[in-house]
């Protein structure tokens, strides 16, 4: 079913809910500011690597998205806040004009944080006004784009978190983003035994269908044929991963994909991105420690391992005598009874490259640049992490990153074939 | 079905054919030398980029493969030609010891070409002797490895060709590898109208099964579910690709994957790798020309376009209102009546990332490093090119290269979905 | 004469002047903060290239210098502000412990600007106390180091200015650091005719001697032998440099040193660093404009040309039928009547590589790392720029930068030989 | 005195010596071929780094120099061998047209070695003919250029040697260029005690003057003023350098220039370029060994240390409590009694940057690109090495290389100031 029809159906069902959408818009937008509330202006300006963006840029870019995609095309009354911002805060939409180069986003000390806050308010007022008062024709045309803007903002909320974490990890002071007394993530008190959930294979329908929001890359829903397999009921833990390290996992080429082994050697990887080895200079301890949102903490053996690359995930699985699930195996069982930690802990690398679904059609217009043009050289992750905003993820959600990425909150779940 | 069982079955069927294998071994090995026969010692030593290897290295490496995989483990009487060669001519087998770095293969002016020829003769005599006289137990253990060595050599024959072509393309003199009066490739005299071959979708079995040789990455045979689709009966031609260029194909970001557009801009691509634009300085002409094995020739509009990247293939398909086939769509119809140019012209980029088949098991031992460890970040190509040795390709064959590779003889065939 | 003796002599002469030094210390330190007063916290944190440093880093590093060189070794009562700062704010003193990598200074969002201000106050109070109350022995040992600290701070004041200018030049908004109504630099209203000041050659004594402060690289004073020469009475102007551009200066290889020509081609130079060509996208105008401390202004033909590399300076001189002066030619005539614009406008590239003077001895201890270890691959500049603090420069002063540097306020003065 | 006048004077004195020049031309040209006589065609084609060139390229380029500088402008009867060669074998003469990129010289497998030999013969016959029969006017104009061509060829003979040595050093087989039974270089049987030769300073005239050949960078002869100094009578030996290594020389930042220390760390230097540490994998031994023209040999403690960078030379001198001489100190005493090893062993790094002499004028025309345009960022070396052709060096000769260069036959001689 074409995406445009999907959008239309959703529209019909929700046309009476402008007020709810206005409330949700306000909530989502406020949450972005809340995430930044403990950060100084300098913290919000820094860019620690080309893959990451400054907090301030995230705050401005998500506003620009509403401006460029909702307001400018659909609200004749809208007055642009500052025409120069389009170039500064466009991320990668070729069809929406030239852009400031991504690796130089950290140089944008101006506009100031105050200017960006004013920009957000300006856009927010216009969007609220538009939601509540737009004539029906404009609303019909733009409603799904408002929803897309909110989903887009939630994605950037997660990036804001992982990007500031990376920036702080580069600071010798290893600052904490959140108070040190924040409760640790939702973890089991000790590691339960791993159980295998089984599937007999055969035809399975995957992908999104129906009224709820989904990104275009989750469509169209279609049939695939699975072979019999089993999938772990929970994520791999830090304690298990520590065993892999201590068994020489990072020194045995036979466990690794060729590109992964090259990365291990060139980058000097000896553990996940934010693990601090015993005896290191940065945060002295005789135990493994892990840097995170609350600063440096002792390694929690029962917690899911996070911040590892696809290469490390596959090497661990090989070492464990298992493999990663495909994205469709994951989707086929993710709602089965006993399937734990589906979301809220870590994005889960799958053994599926990020290819288009059969019949995939990008959205029309500039927003069609959102997903499809990245469909090469990346791997699908399923689930959702501790940084994913509540309600954002769903079983058909396809997250994607290059295989060497480690600054996202990424972990793994094992799978294996069945005779 | 596990690969080892597959190999055993093949062995049972062929145990009476040692003489035929000895003949085939001699033929395959002689063909490698024939390919190099018009090249000077300097030509055979040069390495024009890290992805390519010198002719001399190909000649030695394929010999080393027989030595390391067949003779050393299975022939107690074998005497190593030179122990230093193992380091020089190992390609990427981590389990077979340290290696000379790939980007520095062109520095190996010693051993001389004469030394490498002597090495080949030494190994060839030992392999012939082994084939004809090995006791049954050794033969049982090694027979499939001899076959693997021949298939491996055929793969390097194609690489030898594409690598020397690349080296010559870097030389301002643009030398011809083959005589200028060699007949052009098997082409239709003019471009026939493109016809679409249709498939109704549903369950299809793909992958290799049975007695014939196949690489491990083609197994196990398994079921997939296809959606209805159509595939072009022939390859895209140079004339059609020229229209894409003249329609601004290389200047329209909307046609390209994001990484592809970046490659266009960073590499300055304006045409396939070996096309020479009218008015250029390298081989003056007011027409498009194409550099190839016979040197520079006028563009042949009816010939399949070759030497383009996956990025260019997808951009062309987008421009043409179509898409690339998946590897399974290709396999499902490649033996259908009317399916033209299956092999012998160009490897055909598919829209399938090079992922493992469900239940994939690499071969045991060092030869298991052959295919599986490259299963990330590459795309599957199907078919076979003008440089592929006769009889080497088959319908289940999975060739693979990174999306930016252009020095291989790569082209494309269009596909599209059906309502 | 050894430097230590020089320092001792100065000490004897100045032992009664603690109060004056305390006042000067307070003034110099206050000036650094004044330079930063119009900058936001983000502005003060950004690092726009590895050669540049954040304002905040300059403010902290100059404080660390007093702490590490004066207080820690000489004031037993001093309590370190924060032991972690030594690693963060050491610039390149190998003997004073490990350092945060230079290209990553911009990642130091913490300590915050407030923390750095508190650090400055802490150090300032201790230095003031030390100046006024240190026992004679400690004062004897440390007095020259206090002076060195002030001279060091003045150098960083100039870098602070040129670094923030570079950062702003990278921002598409091209912000102004100083108010737009600041009077332009001290310029003649129109370009006077250039006059040549002549020298007959022969033995000349150069280098520093006597009681006043000087860096070790200016010593020992020694004799050189000059050939007859003439030197221009004023700097080359923007109007003259524009003629060079319009005469194809950036397109004529014969005018350039080999490395300079390579830089032109690789960097795409077509004008000095902060010139904006007519018709460009960044600040639309049909005239040449120049970005500077007050933002974008029309090119002032009578102003000295600045922000060019040694390569550009030599190419201009070649085009003009002249050459650059050597550093000794410059020094021999810089106090002659009629020698204009000696300082206050632009540092003046000389044709002298930055080599040690005969008998050069670095200062003892860590401060000996200050100058000598950079004596290779750099060129000497003489004079002083619009950003050089008043009273900091002197005729024997040897500034030095690599030949491709353009972010400093660098210009040129012509010279020529005489028959 | 202008160079052109110098050349004219030489011409007048030598106009009767065409036959001698023809003989010398034949000898010099033959020597280039003799140097290559033990090399295979592959050896002569390889380029092991951008700074080095293939033997075949040296053979062709030196021929092109005669063609472009002598024959084409001055011999109307000359017929160009192949017009394509001008682009292939021009080194860096911008005024003589476009060039094949330097780092890609190793890709020129065509023209073949045979073609290059034919090219040499073609050019040699024409030059011989021109020398012996050119009318007086042409001869007057071209005679000095023939001499320049011979001097140029001798420079390339040294580069040919150091470049092939570098190529062989990259080959795991560490081949020998010359027979293993070649007598070792002219060395004292044991290291004599070092003696200091003293100079009282004052005015000294340096640079070339008179009838003999000299490069333009050695002129004009001019006066400099030296301070009192002493210079070592011999070069630093391998045994002395080994002491520096064993005393931790490569681990003590305080000994090194800043750029040198960075090179040590980035390149992992632990010894001169061709030293093989005890226990290494490349040529097993429990003693230091040195790779050279005769392959791998045990370190000879009495031999001059060679193949080190300017950075290593200055660090050694610092460690030894001395310094490098300036180029003028070297020149002032190089012909004094007792000054040993002036030439024939190693080029000797001086503490002088490669700056122009006062009044320096490049030669007119394309040959003026020969020296002057490299006068920045390089250091002067004096003397001459074991690879320098006999008679090529002289006391005023200024060789020059960047400070990190190690593939030349470079060593050092100590100096120090006097009270």
Short mmCIF file of C-alpha atoms in Angstrom, two decimals, chain D residues 4-360:
data_model
loop_
_atom_site.label_atom_id
_atom_site.label_comp_id
_atom_site.label_asym_id
_atom_site.label_seq_id
_atom_site.Cartn_x
_atom_site.Cartn_y
_atom_site.Cartn_z
CA UNK D 4 75.24 35.67 -16.58
CA UNK D 5 78.56 37.42 -16.58
CA UNK D 6 80.10 34.53 -14.70
CA UNK D 7 78.86 32.15 -17.34
CA UNK D 8 80.22 34.29 -20.09
CA UNK D 9 83.68 34.39 -18.56
CA UNK D 10 83.76 30.66 -18.24
CA UNK D 11 82.73 30.35 -21.81
CA UNK D 12 85.56 32.50 -23.05
CA UNK D 13 88.11 30.44 -21.23
CA UNK D 14 86.83 27.11 -22.46
CA UNK D 15 85.82 27.74 -26.03
CA UNK D 16 88.57 25.60 -27.42
CA UNK D 17 87.55 22.51 -25.49
CA UNK D 18 84.60 21.03 -27.38
CA UNK D 19 86.28 17.68 -27.73
CA UNK D 20 86.93 17.40 -24.03
CA UNK D 21 83.36 18.28 -23.30
CA UNK D 22 82.12 15.67 -25.74
CA UNK D 23 84.21 13.05 -24.02
CA UNK D 24 83.02 14.09 -20.63
CA UNK D 25 79.43 14.10 -21.83
CA UNK D 26 79.82 10.54 -23.03
CA UNK D 27 81.39 9.50 -19.74
CA UNK D 28 78.75 11.07 -17.54
CA UNK D 29 75.93 9.64 -19.59
CA UNK D 30 77.48 6.19 -19.58
CA UNK D 31 77.85 6.30 -15.83
CA UNK D 32 74.08 6.64 -15.36
CA UNK D 33 73.56 3.44 -17.32
CA UNK D 34 76.31 1.72 -15.38
CA UNK D 35 74.57 2.53 -12.11
CA UNK D 36 71.44 0.79 -13.41
CA UNK D 37 73.22 -2.19 -14.88
CA UNK D 38 72.48 -4.61 -12.04
CA UNK D 39 68.81 -3.66 -11.85
CA UNK D 40 65.96 -5.56 -13.47
CA UNK D 41 63.34 -3.75 -15.56
CA UNK D 42 60.96 -3.97 -12.58
CA UNK D 43 63.58 -2.47 -10.26
CA UNK D 44 63.98 0.41 -12.67
CA UNK D 45 60.23 1.11 -12.78
CA UNK D 46 59.28 1.11 -9.12
CA UNK D 47 58.63 4.25 -7.06
CA UNK D 48 58.66 3.57 -3.35
CA UNK D 49 57.44 6.95 -2.14
CA UNK D 50 56.50 10.32 -3.62
CA UNK D 51 59.92 11.80 -2.81
CA UNK D 52 61.71 9.11 -4.80
CA UNK D 53 61.64 8.47 -8.53
CA UNK D 54 62.09 5.32 -10.60
CA UNK D 55 65.48 4.62 -12.12
CA UNK D 56 63.91 4.62 -15.54
CA UNK D 57 62.45 8.02 -14.88
CA UNK D 58 65.86 9.37 -13.88
CA UNK D 59 67.32 7.97 -17.09
CA UNK D 60 64.62 9.58 -19.17
CA UNK D 61 64.34 12.85 -17.29
CA UNK D 62 68.04 13.64 -17.60
CA UNK D 63 67.70 13.05 -21.33
CA UNK D 64 64.65 15.26 -21.51
CA UNK D 65 66.65 17.98 -19.79
CA UNK D 66 69.19 18.02 -22.63
CA UNK D 67 66.37 17.93 -25.14
CA UNK D 68 64.35 20.73 -23.57
CA UNK D 69 67.18 23.01 -22.49
CA UNK D 70 69.90 22.45 -25.08
CA UNK D 71 68.58 20.84 -28.24
CA UNK D 72 65.08 22.20 -28.73
CA UNK D 73 66.00 25.89 -28.26
CA UNK D 74 69.45 25.83 -29.81
CA UNK D 75 69.69 23.11 -32.47
CA UNK D 76 67.36 23.81 -35.40
CA UNK D 77 68.12 20.39 -36.84
CA UNK D 78 66.99 18.48 -33.80
CA UNK D 79 64.00 16.21 -34.26
CA UNK D 80 62.06 15.42 -31.13
CA UNK D 81 62.11 11.73 -30.19
CA UNK D 82 58.50 11.60 -29.00
CA UNK D 83 56.42 14.69 -28.22
CA UNK D 84 54.57 12.82 -25.45
CA UNK D 85 57.74 12.48 -23.45
CA UNK D 86 57.86 16.16 -22.51
CA UNK D 87 54.86 15.70 -20.24
CA UNK D 88 56.09 12.41 -18.80
CA UNK D 89 59.62 13.44 -17.94
CA UNK D 90 59.43 17.09 -16.96
CA UNK D 91 60.16 17.26 -13.25
CA UNK D 92 58.94 20.65 -12.06
CA UNK D 93 59.59 23.27 -14.72
CA UNK D 94 56.35 25.18 -14.81
CA UNK D 95 57.56 27.23 -17.74
CA UNK D 96 58.17 24.11 -19.83
CA UNK D 97 54.59 22.89 -19.82
CA UNK D 98 52.35 20.46 -17.94
CA UNK D 99 53.76 17.45 -16.13
CA UNK D 100 52.85 13.95 -15.09
CA UNK D 101 52.26 14.11 -11.30
CA UNK D 102 55.34 13.27 -9.28
CA UNK D 103 53.74 10.67 -6.98
CA UNK D 104 52.60 8.70 -10.04
CA UNK D 105 55.92 8.30 -11.80
CA UNK D 106 55.99 4.65 -10.80
CA UNK D 107 52.91 3.97 -12.91
CA UNK D 108 54.82 4.64 -16.13
CA UNK D 109 55.42 1.03 -17.13
CA UNK D 110 55.33 2.41 -20.66
CA UNK D 111 57.45 3.72 -22.27
CA UNK D 112 59.42 0.54 -21.66
CA UNK D 113 63.01 0.46 -20.49
CA UNK D 114 63.99 -0.31 -24.06
CA UNK D 115 62.18 2.80 -25.25
CA UNK D 116 64.00 4.88 -22.66
CA UNK D 117 67.33 3.46 -23.72
CA UNK D 118 66.50 4.37 -27.30
CA UNK D 119 65.53 7.85 -26.15
CA UNK D 120 68.86 8.26 -24.42
CA UNK D 121 70.74 7.19 -27.52
CA UNK D 122 68.73 9.54 -29.70
CA UNK D 123 69.42 12.47 -27.43
CA UNK D 124 73.06 11.52 -26.89
CA UNK D 125 73.80 11.38 -30.59
CA UNK D 126 72.20 14.75 -31.08
CA UNK D 127 74.08 16.32 -28.18
CA UNK D 128 77.39 14.88 -29.35
CA UNK D 129 76.74 16.16 -32.82
CA UNK D 130 75.75 19.54 -31.43
CA UNK D 131 78.83 19.82 -29.24
CA UNK D 132 81.16 19.03 -32.08
CA UNK D 133 79.52 20.87 -34.96
CA UNK D 134 77.27 23.66 -33.73
CA UNK D 135 78.00 27.02 -35.26
CA UNK D 136 79.74 29.46 -32.95
CA UNK D 137 76.67 31.52 -32.16
CA UNK D 138 74.60 28.52 -31.09
CA UNK D 139 77.53 27.13 -29.20
CA UNK D 140 78.03 30.39 -27.36
CA UNK D 141 74.42 30.35 -26.31
CA UNK D 142 74.26 26.71 -25.33
CA UNK D 143 77.65 25.67 -24.04
CA UNK D 144 76.93 26.51 -20.40
CA UNK D 145 73.64 24.67 -20.68
CA UNK D 146 75.43 21.51 -21.78
CA UNK D 147 77.59 21.82 -18.69
CA UNK D 148 74.46 22.40 -16.61
CA UNK D 149 72.95 19.27 -18.12
CA UNK D 150 75.95 17.22 -17.05
CA UNK D 151 75.89 18.61 -13.52
CA UNK D 152 72.15 17.96 -13.43
CA UNK D 153 72.72 14.39 -14.55
CA UNK D 154 75.27 13.87 -11.79
CA UNK D 155 72.77 15.05 -9.24
CA UNK D 156 70.29 12.53 -10.56
CA UNK D 157 72.93 9.81 -10.40
CA UNK D 158 73.02 10.32 -6.65
CA UNK D 159 69.23 10.36 -6.45
CA UNK D 160 69.06 7.22 -8.58
CA UNK D 161 71.23 5.51 -5.98
CA UNK D 162 69.37 6.75 -2.91
CA UNK D 163 66.00 6.09 -4.51
CA UNK D 164 66.76 2.49 -5.42
CA UNK D 165 68.17 1.99 -1.95
CA UNK D 166 64.89 3.21 -0.50
CA UNK D 167 62.90 0.94 -2.80
CA UNK D 168 64.95 -2.07 -1.78
CA UNK D 169 64.61 -1.13 1.89
CA UNK D 170 60.83 -1.52 1.44
CA UNK D 171 61.19 -5.05 0.10
CA UNK D 172 61.03 -7.75 2.79
CA UNK D 173 63.80 -9.56 0.93
CA UNK D 174 66.14 -6.57 1.45
CA UNK D 175 67.95 -7.10 -1.84
CA UNK D 176 71.48 -5.90 -2.43
CA UNK D 177 71.98 -3.37 -5.20
CA UNK D 178 75.72 -3.94 -5.46
CA UNK D 179 77.64 -7.20 -5.08
CA UNK D 180 78.09 -8.32 -1.49
CA UNK D 181 81.84 -8.43 -1.95
CA UNK D 182 82.11 -4.75 -2.81
CA UNK D 183 84.64 -3.23 -0.43
CA UNK D 184 82.98 -1.21 2.28
CA UNK D 185 83.08 2.54 1.97
CA UNK D 186 86.31 4.39 2.55
CA UNK D 187 86.47 4.15 6.32
CA UNK D 188 89.12 4.42 8.95
CA UNK D 189 89.75 1.01 10.52
CA UNK D 190 88.81 2.39 13.90
CA UNK D 191 87.34 5.64 15.11
CA UNK D 192 90.05 8.23 15.66
CA UNK D 193 89.72 10.66 18.54
CA UNK D 194 87.77 13.72 17.52
CA UNK D 195 89.83 16.90 17.17
CA UNK D 196 88.47 20.44 17.06
CA UNK D 197 89.60 22.86 14.39
CA UNK D 198 89.33 26.45 15.57
CA UNK D 199 88.44 29.72 13.89
CA UNK D 200 88.70 33.17 15.41
CA UNK D 201 85.69 34.63 13.68
CA UNK D 202 85.45 37.95 11.88
CA UNK D 203 84.75 38.72 8.21
CA UNK D 204 84.88 35.79 5.81
CA UNK D 205 84.04 35.64 2.13
CA UNK D 206 81.80 32.77 1.09
CA UNK D 207 80.17 31.57 -2.09
CA UNK D 208 81.37 30.79 -5.56
CA UNK D 209 83.42 33.00 -7.81
CA UNK D 210 85.48 32.38 -10.87
CA UNK D 211 85.55 30.21 -13.98
CA UNK D 212 84.55 26.82 -12.74
CA UNK D 213 81.03 25.58 -12.81
CA UNK D 214 78.74 26.40 -9.92
CA UNK D 215 74.99 26.44 -9.41
CA UNK D 216 73.34 29.81 -9.15
CA UNK D 217 72.49 29.23 -5.50
CA UNK D 218 76.20 29.39 -4.62
CA UNK D 219 76.42 32.97 -5.84
CA UNK D 220 77.16 35.76 -5.49
CA UNK D 221 80.27 35.45 -3.41
CA UNK D 222 79.81 37.76 -0.45
CA UNK D 223 81.07 38.62 2.98
CA UNK D 224 79.70 37.29 6.25
CA UNK D 225 80.85 37.90 9.80
CA UNK D 226 81.52 34.83 11.91
CA UNK D 227 81.80 34.56 15.68
CA UNK D 228 84.66 32.46 17.06
CA UNK D 229 83.89 28.75 16.72
CA UNK D 230 85.37 25.28 16.51
CA UNK D 231 84.40 22.46 14.16
CA UNK D 232 85.06 18.73 14.40
CA UNK D 233 87.71 17.29 12.13
CA UNK D 234 85.58 14.27 11.24
CA UNK D 235 82.01 13.01 11.03
CA UNK D 236 80.03 11.46 13.87
CA UNK D 237 80.35 7.68 13.74
CA UNK D 238 77.83 4.87 14.02
CA UNK D 239 79.41 3.86 17.30
CA UNK D 240 78.90 7.33 18.74
CA UNK D 241 75.36 7.43 17.47
CA UNK D 242 74.67 4.04 19.03
CA UNK D 243 75.65 5.55 22.39
CA UNK D 244 73.08 8.27 21.84
CA UNK D 245 70.43 5.63 21.19
CA UNK D 246 71.44 3.59 24.22
CA UNK D 247 71.38 6.69 26.38
CA UNK D 248 67.71 7.14 25.56
CA UNK D 249 68.22 9.75 22.89
CA UNK D 250 64.97 8.91 21.11
CA UNK D 251 62.97 9.11 24.35
CA UNK D 252 64.10 12.49 25.71
CA UNK D 253 61.99 15.34 24.41
CA UNK D 254 64.38 17.95 25.77
CA UNK D 255 66.98 17.05 23.14
CA UNK D 256 64.71 17.64 20.20
CA UNK D 257 63.30 20.49 18.19
CA UNK D 258 59.53 20.56 18.55
CA UNK D 259 58.88 19.35 15.00
CA UNK D 260 61.55 16.71 15.45
CA UNK D 261 59.95 15.34 18.58
CA UNK D 262 56.63 15.18 16.75
CA UNK D 263 58.31 13.24 13.93
CA UNK D 264 59.87 10.79 16.39
CA UNK D 265 56.49 10.05 17.87
CA UNK D 266 54.45 9.98 14.69
CA UNK D 267 56.95 7.96 12.67
CA UNK D 268 58.08 5.74 15.50
CA UNK D 269 61.73 6.51 14.87
CA UNK D 270 64.15 4.64 17.12
CA UNK D 271 67.30 4.76 14.96
CA UNK D 272 68.50 6.08 11.57
CA UNK D 273 66.45 5.03 8.57
CA UNK D 274 68.29 1.88 7.57
CA UNK D 275 69.37 0.56 10.94
CA UNK D 276 67.92 -2.81 11.91
CA UNK D 277 67.51 -3.25 15.65
CA UNK D 278 68.71 -6.42 17.37
CA UNK D 279 65.99 -9.03 17.56
CA UNK D 280 63.92 -7.57 14.75
CA UNK D 281 61.94 -9.76 12.36
CA UNK D 282 63.34 -8.49 9.07
CA UNK D 283 66.92 -9.75 9.25
CA UNK D 284 67.34 -11.74 12.45
CA UNK D 285 70.42 -10.94 14.49
CA UNK D 286 71.29 -10.11 18.07
CA UNK D 287 73.37 -7.14 16.92
CA UNK D 288 72.53 -3.86 15.25
CA UNK D 289 72.74 -4.17 11.48
CA UNK D 290 72.60 -1.61 8.71
CA UNK D 291 70.94 -2.00 5.33
CA UNK D 292 72.78 -0.46 2.41
CA UNK D 293 73.85 -0.85 -1.16
CA UNK D 294 75.39 -4.25 -0.42
CA UNK D 295 72.37 -5.46 1.51
CA UNK D 296 72.36 -6.07 5.25
CA UNK D 297 75.69 -5.83 7.08
CA UNK D 298 76.71 -5.69 10.73
CA UNK D 299 76.92 -2.15 12.07
CA UNK D 300 80.43 -0.75 11.63
CA UNK D 301 81.10 1.40 14.69
CA UNK D 302 83.84 3.37 12.94
CA UNK D 303 81.78 4.26 9.91
CA UNK D 304 80.10 7.67 9.66
CA UNK D 305 76.45 7.49 10.65
CA UNK D 306 74.21 8.16 7.65
CA UNK D 307 70.56 8.27 6.63
CA UNK D 308 69.39 10.44 9.47
CA UNK D 309 67.22 13.53 9.45
CA UNK D 310 68.17 17.07 10.41
CA UNK D 311 66.06 16.51 13.52
CA UNK D 312 68.16 13.54 14.56
CA UNK D 313 71.35 15.43 13.79
CA UNK D 314 70.36 18.33 16.04
CA UNK D 315 69.21 16.02 18.82
CA UNK D 316 72.49 14.13 18.70
CA UNK D 317 74.46 17.38 18.79
CA UNK D 318 72.43 18.60 21.76
CA UNK D 319 73.06 15.30 23.53
CA UNK D 320 76.77 15.61 22.76
CA UNK D 321 76.92 19.11 24.24
CA UNK D 322 77.65 20.63 20.88
CA UNK D 323 75.71 21.95 17.90
CA UNK D 324 75.72 21.74 14.12
CA UNK D 325 77.95 24.17 12.22
CA UNK D 326 76.41 26.86 10.09
CA UNK D 327 77.00 26.47 6.39
CA UNK D 328 79.49 29.35 6.52
CA UNK D 329 81.45 27.93 9.43
CA UNK D 330 81.69 24.71 7.44
CA UNK D 331 82.81 26.55 4.31
CA UNK D 332 85.32 28.68 6.20
CA UNK D 333 87.26 25.66 7.46
CA UNK D 334 86.48 22.86 5.01
CA UNK D 335 89.79 23.27 3.25
CA UNK D 336 91.83 23.75 6.41
CA UNK D 337 94.54 21.18 7.18
CA UNK D 338 93.19 18.29 9.21
CA UNK D 339 89.58 18.70 8.04
CA UNK D 340 88.71 15.07 7.25
CA UNK D 341 85.86 13.45 5.38
CA UNK D 342 84.86 16.65 3.59
CA UNK D 343 83.24 14.64 0.86
CA UNK D 344 82.81 11.02 -0.20
CA UNK D 345 81.10 9.83 2.97
CA UNK D 346 77.95 11.74 3.84
CA UNK D 347 76.22 15.01 3.19
CA UNK D 348 76.52 17.01 6.39
CA UNK D 349 73.50 18.76 7.83
CA UNK D 350 74.24 22.35 8.79
CA UNK D 351 72.32 24.64 11.14
CA UNK D 352 71.56 26.95 8.21
CA UNK D 353 68.23 27.24 6.55
CA UNK D 354 68.37 27.31 2.78
CA UNK D 355 67.95 31.04 2.19
CA UNK D 356 69.10 33.05 -0.85
CA UNK D 357 72.47 34.74 -0.76
CA UNK D 358 72.31 38.53 -0.80
CA UNK D 359 72.02 39.58 -4.41
CA UNK D 360 71.04 36.09 -5.55
#
